[in-house]
mmCIF file of C-alpha atoms and ligand atoms in Angstrom:
data_model
loop_
_atom_site.group_PDB
_atom_site.id
_atom_site.type_symbol
_atom_site.label_atom_id
_atom_site.label_comp_id
_atom_site.label_asym_id
_atom_site.label_seq_id
_atom_site.Cartn_x
_atom_site.Cartn_y
_atom_site.Cartn_z
ATOM 1 C CA MET A 245 -70.085 -36.634 -73.726
ATOM 2 C CA PRO A 246 -67.816 -34.476 -71.622
ATOM 3 C CA GLY A 247 -64.052 -35.508 -71.147
ATOM 4 C CA LEU A 248 -62.845 -37.116 -68.553
ATOM 5 C CA LEU A 249 -61.181 -34.543 -67.102
ATOM 6 C CA GLU A 250 -63.632 -31.434 -67.775
ATOM 7 C CA GLY A 251 -63.372 -28.520 -65.326
ATOM 8 C CA LYS A 252 -59.911 -29.948 -63.915
ATOM 9 C CA LEU A 253 -56.947 -27.986 -63.718
ATOM 10 C CA GLY A 254 -53.710 -29.285 -63.699
ATOM 11 C CA LEU A 255 -49.834 -28.577 -63.599
ATOM 12 C CA ILE A 256 -47.348 -30.360 -65.878
ATOM 13 C CA ALA A 257 -43.897 -30.028 -64.540
ATOM 14 C CA GLY A 258 -41.364 -30.353 -67.027
ATOM 15 C CA LEU A 259 -42.267 -29.543 -70.213
ATOM 16 C CA SER A 260 -39.678 -29.570 -72.736
ATOM 17 C CA ASN A 261 -39.966 -30.264 -76.430
ATOM 18 C CA LYS A 262 -42.814 -31.803 -78.550
ATOM 19 C CA TYR A 263 -40.641 -35.302 -78.227
ATOM 20 C CA GLY A 264 -41.097 -35.192 -74.292
ATOM 21 C CA VAL A 265 -42.961 -37.386 -72.088
ATOM 22 C CA ALA A 266 -44.730 -34.083 -70.852
ATOM 23 C CA TRP A 267 -45.873 -33.271 -73.803
ATOM 24 C CA GLY A 268 -47.485 -36.243 -74.420
ATOM 25 C CA ILE A 269 -49.475 -36.291 -71.394
ATOM 26 C CA ALA A 270 -50.428 -32.301 -71.980
ATOM 27 C CA GLN A 271 -52.216 -33.552 -75.343
ATOM 28 C CA ALA A 272 -54.215 -36.890 -73.879
ATOM 29 C CA CYS A 273 -55.450 -34.059 -70.786
ATOM 30 C CA LEU A 274 -56.256 -31.044 -73.178
ATOM 31 C CA ARG A 275 -57.970 -33.871 -75.216
ATOM 32 C CA GLU A 276 -59.762 -34.694 -72.054
ATOM 33 C CA GLY A 277 -60.959 -31.250 -71.206
ATOM 34 C CA ALA A 278 -58.589 -29.765 -68.473
ATOM 35 C CA ARG A 279 -57.067 -26.435 -68.485
ATOM 36 C CA LEU A 280 -53.214 -26.517 -68.026
ATOM 37 C CA ALA A 281 -50.196 -25.258 -66.600
ATOM 38 C CA PHE A 282 -46.517 -25.950 -67.319
ATOM 39 C CA THR A 283 -43.303 -25.124 -65.959
ATOM 40 C CA HIS A 284 -40.379 -25.499 -68.374
ATOM 41 C CA GLN A 285 -36.700 -24.663 -67.897
ATOM 42 C CA SER A 286 -35.651 -21.573 -69.195
ATOM 43 C CA ARG A 287 -33.670 -23.216 -72.480
ATOM 44 C CA TYR A 288 -36.729 -24.033 -73.434
ATOM 45 C CA ALA A 289 -38.994 -21.263 -73.210
ATOM 46 C CA ASP A 290 -39.246 -20.973 -77.312
ATOM 47 C CA GLN A 291 -40.359 -24.281 -77.772
ATOM 48 C CA ALA A 292 -42.600 -24.577 -74.577
ATOM 49 C CA ALA A 293 -44.497 -21.281 -76.285
ATOM 50 C CA GLU A 294 -44.705 -22.723 -79.632
ATOM 51 C CA LEU A 295 -45.887 -25.982 -78.560
ATOM 52 C CA LEU A 296 -48.705 -24.036 -76.530
ATOM 53 C CA ALA A 297 -49.895 -21.747 -79.182
ATOM 54 C CA GLY A 298 -52.858 -23.783 -80.065
ATOM 55 C CA ALA A 299 -53.900 -24.577 -76.275
ATOM 56 C CA PRO A 300 -56.385 -21.489 -74.779
ATOM 57 C CA GLY A 301 -55.647 -20.548 -71.945
ATOM 58 C CA ALA A 302 -52.323 -22.373 -71.305
ATOM 59 C CA VAL A 303 -50.175 -20.712 -68.265
ATOM 60 C CA LEU A 304 -45.996 -21.082 -68.764
ATOM 61 C CA LEU A 305 -44.305 -20.654 -65.590
ATOM 62 C CA PRO A 306 -40.536 -21.037 -65.795
ATOM 63 C CA LEU A 307 -38.656 -23.496 -63.053
ATOM 64 C CA ASP A 308 -34.944 -24.081 -63.604
ATOM 65 C CA GLU A 309 -34.194 -26.014 -60.527
ATOM 66 C CA ALA A 310 -37.516 -28.234 -59.017
ATOM 67 C CA SER A 311 -35.502 -28.620 -55.975
ATOM 68 C CA ASP A 312 -35.222 -24.900 -55.117
ATOM 69 C CA ALA A 313 -37.835 -23.641 -52.239
ATOM 70 C CA GLY A 314 -37.934 -20.702 -53.610
ATOM 71 C CA GLN A 315 -38.322 -21.036 -57.180
ATOM 72 C CA VAL A 316 -41.151 -23.713 -56.383
ATOM 73 C CA ALA A 317 -42.541 -21.209 -54.229
ATOM 74 C CA ARG A 318 -42.704 -18.415 -57.237
ATOM 75 C CA VAL A 319 -44.286 -21.011 -59.413
ATOM 76 C CA TYR A 320 -46.765 -21.505 -57.008
ATOM 77 C CA GLU A 321 -47.569 -17.935 -56.222
ATOM 78 C CA ARG A 322 -47.996 -17.043 -60.189
ATOM 79 C CA LEU A 323 -50.051 -20.330 -60.678
ATOM 80 C CA GLY A 324 -52.217 -19.041 -57.630
ATOM 81 C CA ALA A 325 -53.247 -15.947 -59.159
ATOM 82 C CA GLU A 326 -54.256 -18.141 -62.420
ATOM 83 C CA PHE A 327 -56.390 -21.002 -61.326
ATOM 84 C CA ASP A 328 -58.550 -20.809 -58.687
ATOM 85 C CA GLY A 329 -56.945 -24.311 -57.147
ATOM 86 C CA LEU A 330 -55.442 -27.285 -58.576
ATOM 87 C CA ASP A 331 -57.097 -30.753 -59.438
ATOM 88 C CA PHE A 332 -53.375 -32.362 -60.000
ATOM 89 C CA LEU A 333 -49.889 -32.269 -60.922
ATOM 90 C CA VAL A 334 -47.862 -34.281 -63.017
ATOM 91 C CA HIS A 335 -44.129 -34.795 -62.384
ATOM 92 C CA SER A 336 -41.888 -35.575 -65.775
ATOM 93 C CA ILE A 337 -38.770 -34.056 -64.507
ATOM 94 C CA ALA A 338 -34.852 -35.876 -64.249
ATOM 95 C CA TYR A 339 -31.838 -35.223 -64.831
ATOM 96 C CA ALA A 340 -27.991 -36.632 -63.794
ATOM 97 C CA PRO A 341 -25.092 -35.399 -65.183
ATOM 98 C CA PRO A 342 -23.164 -37.063 -68.696
ATOM 99 C CA ALA A 343 -20.063 -37.922 -66.049
ATOM 100 C CA THR A 344 -22.721 -40.299 -64.343
ATOM 101 C CA PHE A 345 -23.247 -42.126 -67.369
ATOM 102 C CA ALA A 346 -20.110 -42.154 -68.996
ATOM 103 C CA ASN A 347 -18.031 -43.574 -65.489
ATOM 104 C CA ARG A 348 -18.571 -46.562 -63.756
ATOM 105 C CA PHE A 349 -21.349 -46.367 -61.274
ATOM 106 C CA ALA A 350 -18.794 -46.908 -58.210
ATOM 107 C CA ASP A 351 -17.222 -43.855 -59.205
ATOM 108 C CA THR A 352 -20.382 -41.565 -59.249
ATOM 109 C CA SER A 353 -19.114 -38.733 -57.371
ATOM 110 C CA LEU A 354 -20.622 -36.707 -54.291
ATOM 111 C CA GLU A 355 -21.243 -33.949 -55.982
ATOM 112 C CA ASP A 356 -23.039 -35.470 -59.002
ATOM 113 C CA PHE A 357 -24.837 -38.034 -56.550
ATOM 114 C CA HIS A 358 -26.562 -34.776 -55.119
ATOM 115 C CA VAL A 359 -27.525 -33.481 -58.760
ATOM 116 C CA ALA A 360 -29.360 -36.415 -60.054
ATOM 117 C CA MET A 361 -31.067 -36.854 -56.650
ATOM 118 C CA ASP A 362 -31.917 -33.466 -55.831
ATOM 119 C CA SER A 363 -33.298 -33.020 -59.788
ATOM 120 C CA SER A 364 -34.857 -36.287 -60.367
ATOM 121 C CA ALA A 365 -36.398 -37.252 -56.897
ATOM 122 C CA TYR A 366 -36.105 -34.767 -54.544
ATOM 123 C CA SER A 367 -38.142 -32.462 -56.725
ATOM 124 C CA LEU A 368 -41.441 -34.343 -56.563
ATOM 125 C CA LEU A 369 -41.605 -33.658 -53.105
ATOM 126 C CA ALA A 370 -40.894 -30.060 -53.298
ATOM 127 C CA LEU A 371 -43.658 -29.695 -56.291
ATOM 128 C CA THR A 372 -45.908 -31.523 -53.992
ATOM 129 C CA ARG A 373 -45.823 -29.768 -50.538
ATOM 130 C CA GLY A 374 -46.024 -26.657 -52.693
ATOM 131 C CA ALA A 375 -49.312 -27.841 -54.573
ATOM 132 C CA GLU A 376 -50.794 -28.991 -50.900
ATOM 133 C CA PRO A 377 -52.575 -25.484 -50.309
ATOM 134 C CA LEU A 378 -54.104 -25.358 -53.892
ATOM 135 C CA PHE A 379 -55.136 -28.939 -53.775
ATOM 136 C CA ARG A 380 -57.526 -27.658 -50.823
ATOM 137 C CA LYS A 381 -59.005 -25.356 -52.615
ATOM 138 C CA ARG A 382 -60.276 -27.979 -54.510
ATOM 139 C CA GLY A 383 -60.673 -30.879 -51.760
ATOM 140 C CA GLY A 384 -57.765 -32.984 -52.872
ATOM 141 C CA GLY A 385 -55.810 -33.619 -55.455
ATOM 142 C CA SER A 386 -53.885 -36.323 -57.673
ATOM 143 C CA VAL A 387 -49.542 -36.396 -58.348
ATOM 144 C CA VAL A 388 -48.630 -38.625 -61.387
ATOM 145 C CA ALA A 389 -44.680 -39.084 -61.477
ATOM 146 C CA MET A 390 -42.668 -40.531 -64.223
ATOM 147 C CA THR A 391 -40.391 -43.817 -63.083
ATOM 148 C CA TYR A 392 -38.604 -46.193 -64.725
ATOM 149 C CA TYR A 393 -37.911 -49.984 -64.578
ATOM 150 C CA GLY A 394 -34.104 -48.928 -63.733
ATOM 151 C CA GLY A 395 -35.260 -48.155 -60.145
ATOM 152 C CA GLU A 396 -36.618 -52.035 -59.411
ATOM 153 C CA LYS A 397 -33.863 -53.752 -61.247
ATOM 154 C CA VAL A 398 -30.471 -52.925 -62.834
ATOM 155 C CA VAL A 399 -30.308 -51.788 -66.359
ATOM 156 C CA LEU A 400 -26.878 -51.707 -68.212
ATOM 157 C CA GLY A 401 -26.235 -47.679 -68.409
ATOM 158 C CA TYR A 402 -28.662 -46.148 -65.958
ATOM 159 C CA LYS A 403 -26.510 -46.271 -63.168
ATOM 160 C CA VAL A 404 -27.011 -43.315 -60.882
ATOM 161 C CA MET A 405 -30.650 -42.615 -62.348
ATOM 162 C CA GLY A 406 -31.655 -45.943 -61.051
ATOM 163 C CA VAL A 407 -30.602 -45.034 -57.850
ATOM 164 C CA ALA A 408 -32.524 -41.654 -58.388
ATOM 165 C CA LYS A 409 -35.631 -43.682 -59.331
ATOM 166 C CA ALA A 410 -35.668 -45.876 -56.576
ATOM 167 C CA THR A 411 -35.625 -42.753 -54.593
ATOM 168 C CA LEU A 412 -38.333 -41.311 -56.640
ATOM 169 C CA ASP A 413 -41.108 -44.852 -56.136
ATOM 170 C CA SER A 414 -40.409 -44.565 -52.537
ATOM 171 C CA ILE A 415 -40.868 -40.618 -52.066
ATOM 172 C CA GLY A 416 -44.491 -41.552 -54.181
ATOM 173 C CA ARG A 417 -45.369 -43.830 -51.378
ATOM 174 C CA TYR A 418 -44.321 -41.609 -48.511
ATOM 175 C CA LEU A 419 -46.044 -38.761 -49.829
ATOM 176 C CA ALA A 420 -49.303 -41.366 -50.787
ATOM 177 C CA ALA A 421 -49.474 -42.647 -46.904
ATOM 178 C CA GLU A 422 -48.940 -38.725 -45.401
ATOM 179 C CA LEU A 423 -51.319 -36.981 -47.683
ATOM 180 C CA GLY A 424 -54.139 -39.392 -48.150
ATOM 181 C CA PRO A 425 -56.668 -38.427 -45.560
ATOM 182 C CA ASP A 426 -56.237 -34.815 -47.221
ATOM 183 C CA ASN A 427 -57.872 -36.324 -50.761
ATOM 184 C CA ILE A 428 -54.313 -36.188 -52.204
ATOM 185 C CA ARG A 429 -53.516 -39.554 -53.860
ATOM 186 C CA VAL A 430 -50.100 -39.994 -55.200
ATOM 187 C CA ASN A 431 -48.610 -42.317 -58.070
ATOM 188 C CA LEU A 432 -46.038 -43.299 -60.502
ATOM 189 C CA LEU A 433 -46.121 -44.515 -64.267
ATOM 190 C CA SER A 434 -43.240 -46.899 -64.687
ATOM 191 C CA LEU A 435 -42.665 -46.178 -68.978
ATOM 192 C CA GLY A 436 -41.129 -48.287 -71.152
ATOM 193 C CA PRO A 437 -38.216 -46.835 -73.468
ATOM 194 C CA LEU A 438 -39.390 -43.271 -75.603
ATOM 195 C CA ARG A 439 -36.909 -41.447 -77.874
ATOM 196 C CA THR A 440 -37.025 -38.125 -75.795
ATOM 197 C CA MET A 441 -33.661 -35.604 -75.087
ATOM 198 C CA SER A 442 -33.245 -37.496 -71.867
ATOM 199 C CA ALA A 443 -32.978 -40.849 -73.091
ATOM 200 C CA ARG A 444 -30.408 -39.808 -75.791
ATOM 201 C CA GLY A 445 -28.138 -39.225 -73.172
ATOM 202 C CA ILE A 446 -28.132 -42.793 -71.800
ATOM 203 C CA PRO A 447 -25.544 -44.879 -73.385
ATOM 204 C CA GLY A 448 -27.413 -48.317 -74.660
ATOM 205 C CA PHE A 449 -30.970 -46.763 -74.499
ATOM 206 C CA MET A 450 -31.474 -47.884 -78.434
ATOM 207 C CA GLY A 451 -30.517 -51.197 -77.426
ATOM 208 C CA MET A 452 -32.778 -50.771 -74.629
ATOM 209 C CA LYS A 453 -35.855 -49.803 -76.478
ATOM 210 C CA LYS A 454 -35.411 -52.727 -79.315
ATOM 211 C CA VAL A 455 -35.227 -55.652 -76.843
ATOM 212 C CA SER A 456 -37.666 -54.135 -74.880
ATOM 213 C CA ALA A 457 -39.784 -53.771 -78.031
ATOM 214 C CA GLN A 458 -39.103 -57.071 -78.979
ATOM 215 C CA THR A 459 -39.069 -59.236 -75.630
ATOM 216 C CA ALA A 460 -42.405 -57.609 -73.945
ATOM 217 C CA PRO A 461 -45.759 -59.897 -73.809
ATOM 218 C CA LEU A 462 -47.258 -57.162 -76.505
ATOM 219 C CA ARG A 463 -44.413 -56.843 -78.698
ATOM 220 C CA ARG A 464 -44.588 -53.266 -79.400
ATOM 221 C CA ASP A 465 -42.841 -50.066 -78.045
ATOM 222 C CA ILE A 466 -45.099 -47.746 -76.121
ATOM 223 C CA ASP A 467 -45.536 -44.162 -76.951
ATOM 224 C CA ALA A 468 -45.637 -40.532 -75.277
ATOM 225 C CA GLU A 469 -50.164 -40.768 -75.427
ATOM 226 C CA ASP A 470 -49.922 -44.155 -73.881
ATOM 227 C CA ALA A 471 -48.337 -42.457 -70.650
ATOM 228 C CA GLY A 472 -51.061 -39.478 -71.370
ATOM 229 C CA ASN A 473 -53.719 -41.985 -71.408
ATOM 230 C CA ALA A 474 -52.872 -43.763 -68.054
ATOM 231 C CA THR A 475 -52.437 -40.310 -66.365
ATOM 232 C CA VAL A 476 -55.665 -39.045 -67.616
ATOM 233 C CA PHE A 477 -56.755 -41.945 -65.685
ATOM 234 C CA LEU A 478 -54.903 -41.662 -62.493
ATOM 235 C CA CYS A 479 -56.045 -37.874 -62.590
ATOM 236 C CA SER A 480 -59.729 -38.650 -63.184
ATOM 237 C CA ASP A 481 -62.423 -39.570 -61.152
ATOM 238 C CA LEU A 482 -62.088 -42.792 -62.461
ATOM 239 C CA GLY A 483 -58.777 -43.584 -60.323
ATOM 240 C CA ARG A 484 -60.025 -42.087 -57.069
ATOM 241 C CA ASN A 485 -59.281 -44.916 -55.193
ATOM 242 C CA VAL A 486 -55.876 -45.575 -56.265
ATOM 243 C CA THR A 487 -52.841 -44.094 -54.839
ATOM 244 C CA GLY A 488 -49.235 -45.193 -53.977
ATOM 245 C CA GLU A 489 -49.340 -47.593 -56.838
ATOM 246 C CA ILE A 490 -46.677 -47.738 -59.551
ATOM 247 C CA LEU A 491 -48.590 -48.360 -62.779
ATOM 248 C CA HIS A 492 -46.483 -50.425 -65.454
ATOM 249 C CA VAL A 493 -46.896 -48.759 -68.860
ATOM 250 C CA ASP A 494 -44.411 -50.968 -70.765
ATOM 251 C CA SER A 495 -46.338 -53.527 -72.670
ATOM 252 C CA GLY A 496 -45.332 -55.966 -69.760
ATOM 253 C CA TYR A 497 -42.120 -55.951 -70.223
ATOM 254 C CA ASN A 498 -41.327 -55.830 -66.296
ATOM 255 C CA VAL A 499 -43.249 -58.985 -65.937
ATOM 256 C CA LEU A 500 -40.589 -61.453 -67.542
ATOM 257 C CA GLY A 501 -37.774 -63.091 -65.799
ATOM 258 C CA PHE A 502 -36.296 -65.161 -68.367
ATOM 259 C CA TRP A 503 -38.198 -66.577 -71.366
ATOM 260 C CA GLU A 504 -36.681 -68.714 -73.573
ATOM 261 C CA SER A 505 -38.608 -67.743 -77.024
ATOM 262 C CA ALA A 506 -38.211 -63.847 -76.390
ATOM 263 C CA LEU A 507 -34.270 -64.314 -76.487
ATOM 264 C CA GLY A 508 -34.888 -65.986 -79.438
ATOM 265 C CA GLU A 509 -36.715 -63.176 -80.985
ATOM 266 C CA ALA A 510 -34.457 -60.806 -79.554
ATOM 267 C CA LYS A 511 -31.223 -62.496 -81.852
HETATM 268 N N1 NAD B 84 -38.052 -41.417 -72.021
HETATM 269 C C1 NAD B 84 -37.951 -42.578 -71.548
HETATM 270 O O1 NAD B 84 -37.668 -43.869 -71.925
HETATM 271 C C2 NAD B 84 -38.525 -42.274 -69.821
HETATM 272 C C3 NAD B 84 -39.003 -43.901 -69.570
HETATM 273 C C4 NAD B 84 -39.065 -43.948 -68.240
HETATM 274 C C5 NAD B 84 -39.404 -42.916 -67.604
HETATM 275 N N2 NAD B 84 -39.054 -41.255 -68.336
HETATM 276 C C6 NAD B 84 -39.526 -40.414 -67.441
HETATM 277 O O2 NAD B 84 -39.945 -39.200 -67.939
HETATM 278 C C7 NAD B 84 -40.069 -37.816 -67.628
HETATM 279 C C8 NAD B 84 -39.572 -37.012 -68.475
HETATM 280 O O3 NAD B 84 -38.534 -37.260 -69.273
HETATM 281 P P1 NAD B 84 -38.079 -37.171 -71.278
HETATM 282 O O4 NAD B 84 -37.970 -38.580 -71.445
HETATM 283 O O5 NAD B 84 -39.643 -36.469 -71.145
HETATM 284 O O6 NAD B 84 -37.149 -36.621 -71.067
HETATM 285 P P2 NAD B 84 -37.080 -34.700 -71.253
HETATM 286 O O7 NAD B 84 -35.319 -34.366 -71.057
HETATM 287 O O8 NAD B 84 -37.322 -34.051 -72.798
HETATM 288 O O9 NAD B 84 -37.597 -33.892 -70.140
HETATM 289 C C9 NAD B 84 -36.893 -33.703 -68.873
HETATM 290 C C10 NAD B 84 -37.061 -32.457 -68.501
HETATM 291 O O10 NAD B 84 -36.999 -32.481 -66.804
HETATM 292 C C11 NAD B 84 -36.877 -30.998 -67.015
HETATM 293 N N3 NAD B 84 -36.161 -30.914 -65.844
HETATM 294 C C12 NAD B 84 -34.523 -31.710 -65.699
HETATM 295 N N4 NAD B 84 -33.932 -30.832 -64.348
HETATM 296 C C13 NAD B 84 -34.736 -30.200 -63.985
HETATM 297 C C14 NAD B 84 -34.746 -29.606 -62.757
HETATM 298 N N5 NAD B 84 -33.378 -29.341 -61.906
HETATM 299 N N6 NAD B 84 -35.374 -28.677 -62.815
HETATM 300 C C15 NAD B 84 -36.950 -28.366 -63.364
HETATM 301 N N7 NAD B 84 -36.838 -29.201 -64.574
HETATM 302 C C16 NAD B 84 -35.831 -29.993 -64.907
HETATM 303 C C17 NAD B 84 -35.945 -30.273 -67.990
HETATM 304 O O11 NAD B 84 -35.932 -29.100 -68.747
HETATM 305 C C18 NAD B 84 -37.027 -31.368 -69.031
HETATM 306 O O12 NAD B 84 -38.263 -30.501 -69.426
HETATM 307 C C19 NAD B 84 -38.456 -38.086 -66.405
HETATM 308 O O13 NAD B 84 -38.529 -38.368 -65.214
HETATM 309 C C20 NAD B 84 -38.020 -39.601 -67.030
HETATM 310 O O14 NAD B 84 -37.029 -40.050 -66.245
HETATM 311 C C21 NAD B 84 -38.746 -41.883 -69.381
#
């Protein structure tokens, strides 16, 4: 049986190492027959090359600042020379300076606020805009970006990153509305906690992960493959009429308000 992404061309932005969400998504997309290109920051060049040693035809594109129009233009110029268009784009990028996690949220500096917003939210707009001409060559496209519940509700320790995720969610909806007539879909996955490089910088992350696994309706953690499988759905023809959506891949954690038995189990 052909894979769900057979013949499709995808760009995954934000490849880091084998623990990253981007790599989990890549494995699911490769399994389903997609041909992939990746962006990575320079510091991950060696690890990215190592990961892709077994992926035939994969293209690696350096991108250190995904909100920078010049760098994004160079990525799509190089991609256009390799791929005859693009069917999907995955945004798996986030960053906030360490001080924003260490300090009170109320003490976030304007400079750090801009860095978090540019890297984690505006980058979705910049990368989607850059992809438009390549999507048009294929009659449309699908964009999937990674978000977190801390953009919907207050999550201890997440601070300015929560504000960036709220902005990212909103950018997703505006892009979905504007690009829908060109058959370009834009959706987000709200993922449960995963132990990655970025997650390590969030104070209290292991506690969040423990409580989430113990109290979520399904009483278990997610892994990066779950993000991959949901991405496959949204980028395949199965998801053709889904856009502007936030799909929670979190074992159901987000539906809870207060649940007494869960509180008991979390002790
Ligand atoms: N790990 C989790 O628990 C979790 C939960 C929900 C959502 N997410 C989201 O998943 C996505 C991937 O994160 P991850 O957990 O795999 O961590 P990660 O550190 O492995 O990946 C983050 C990636 O963003 C890239 N990046 C950061 N700033 C950049 C910039 N300015 N320009 C270009 N690239 C930049 C890094 O190089 C890295 O490849 C992020 O959007 C993150 O918020 C993660």
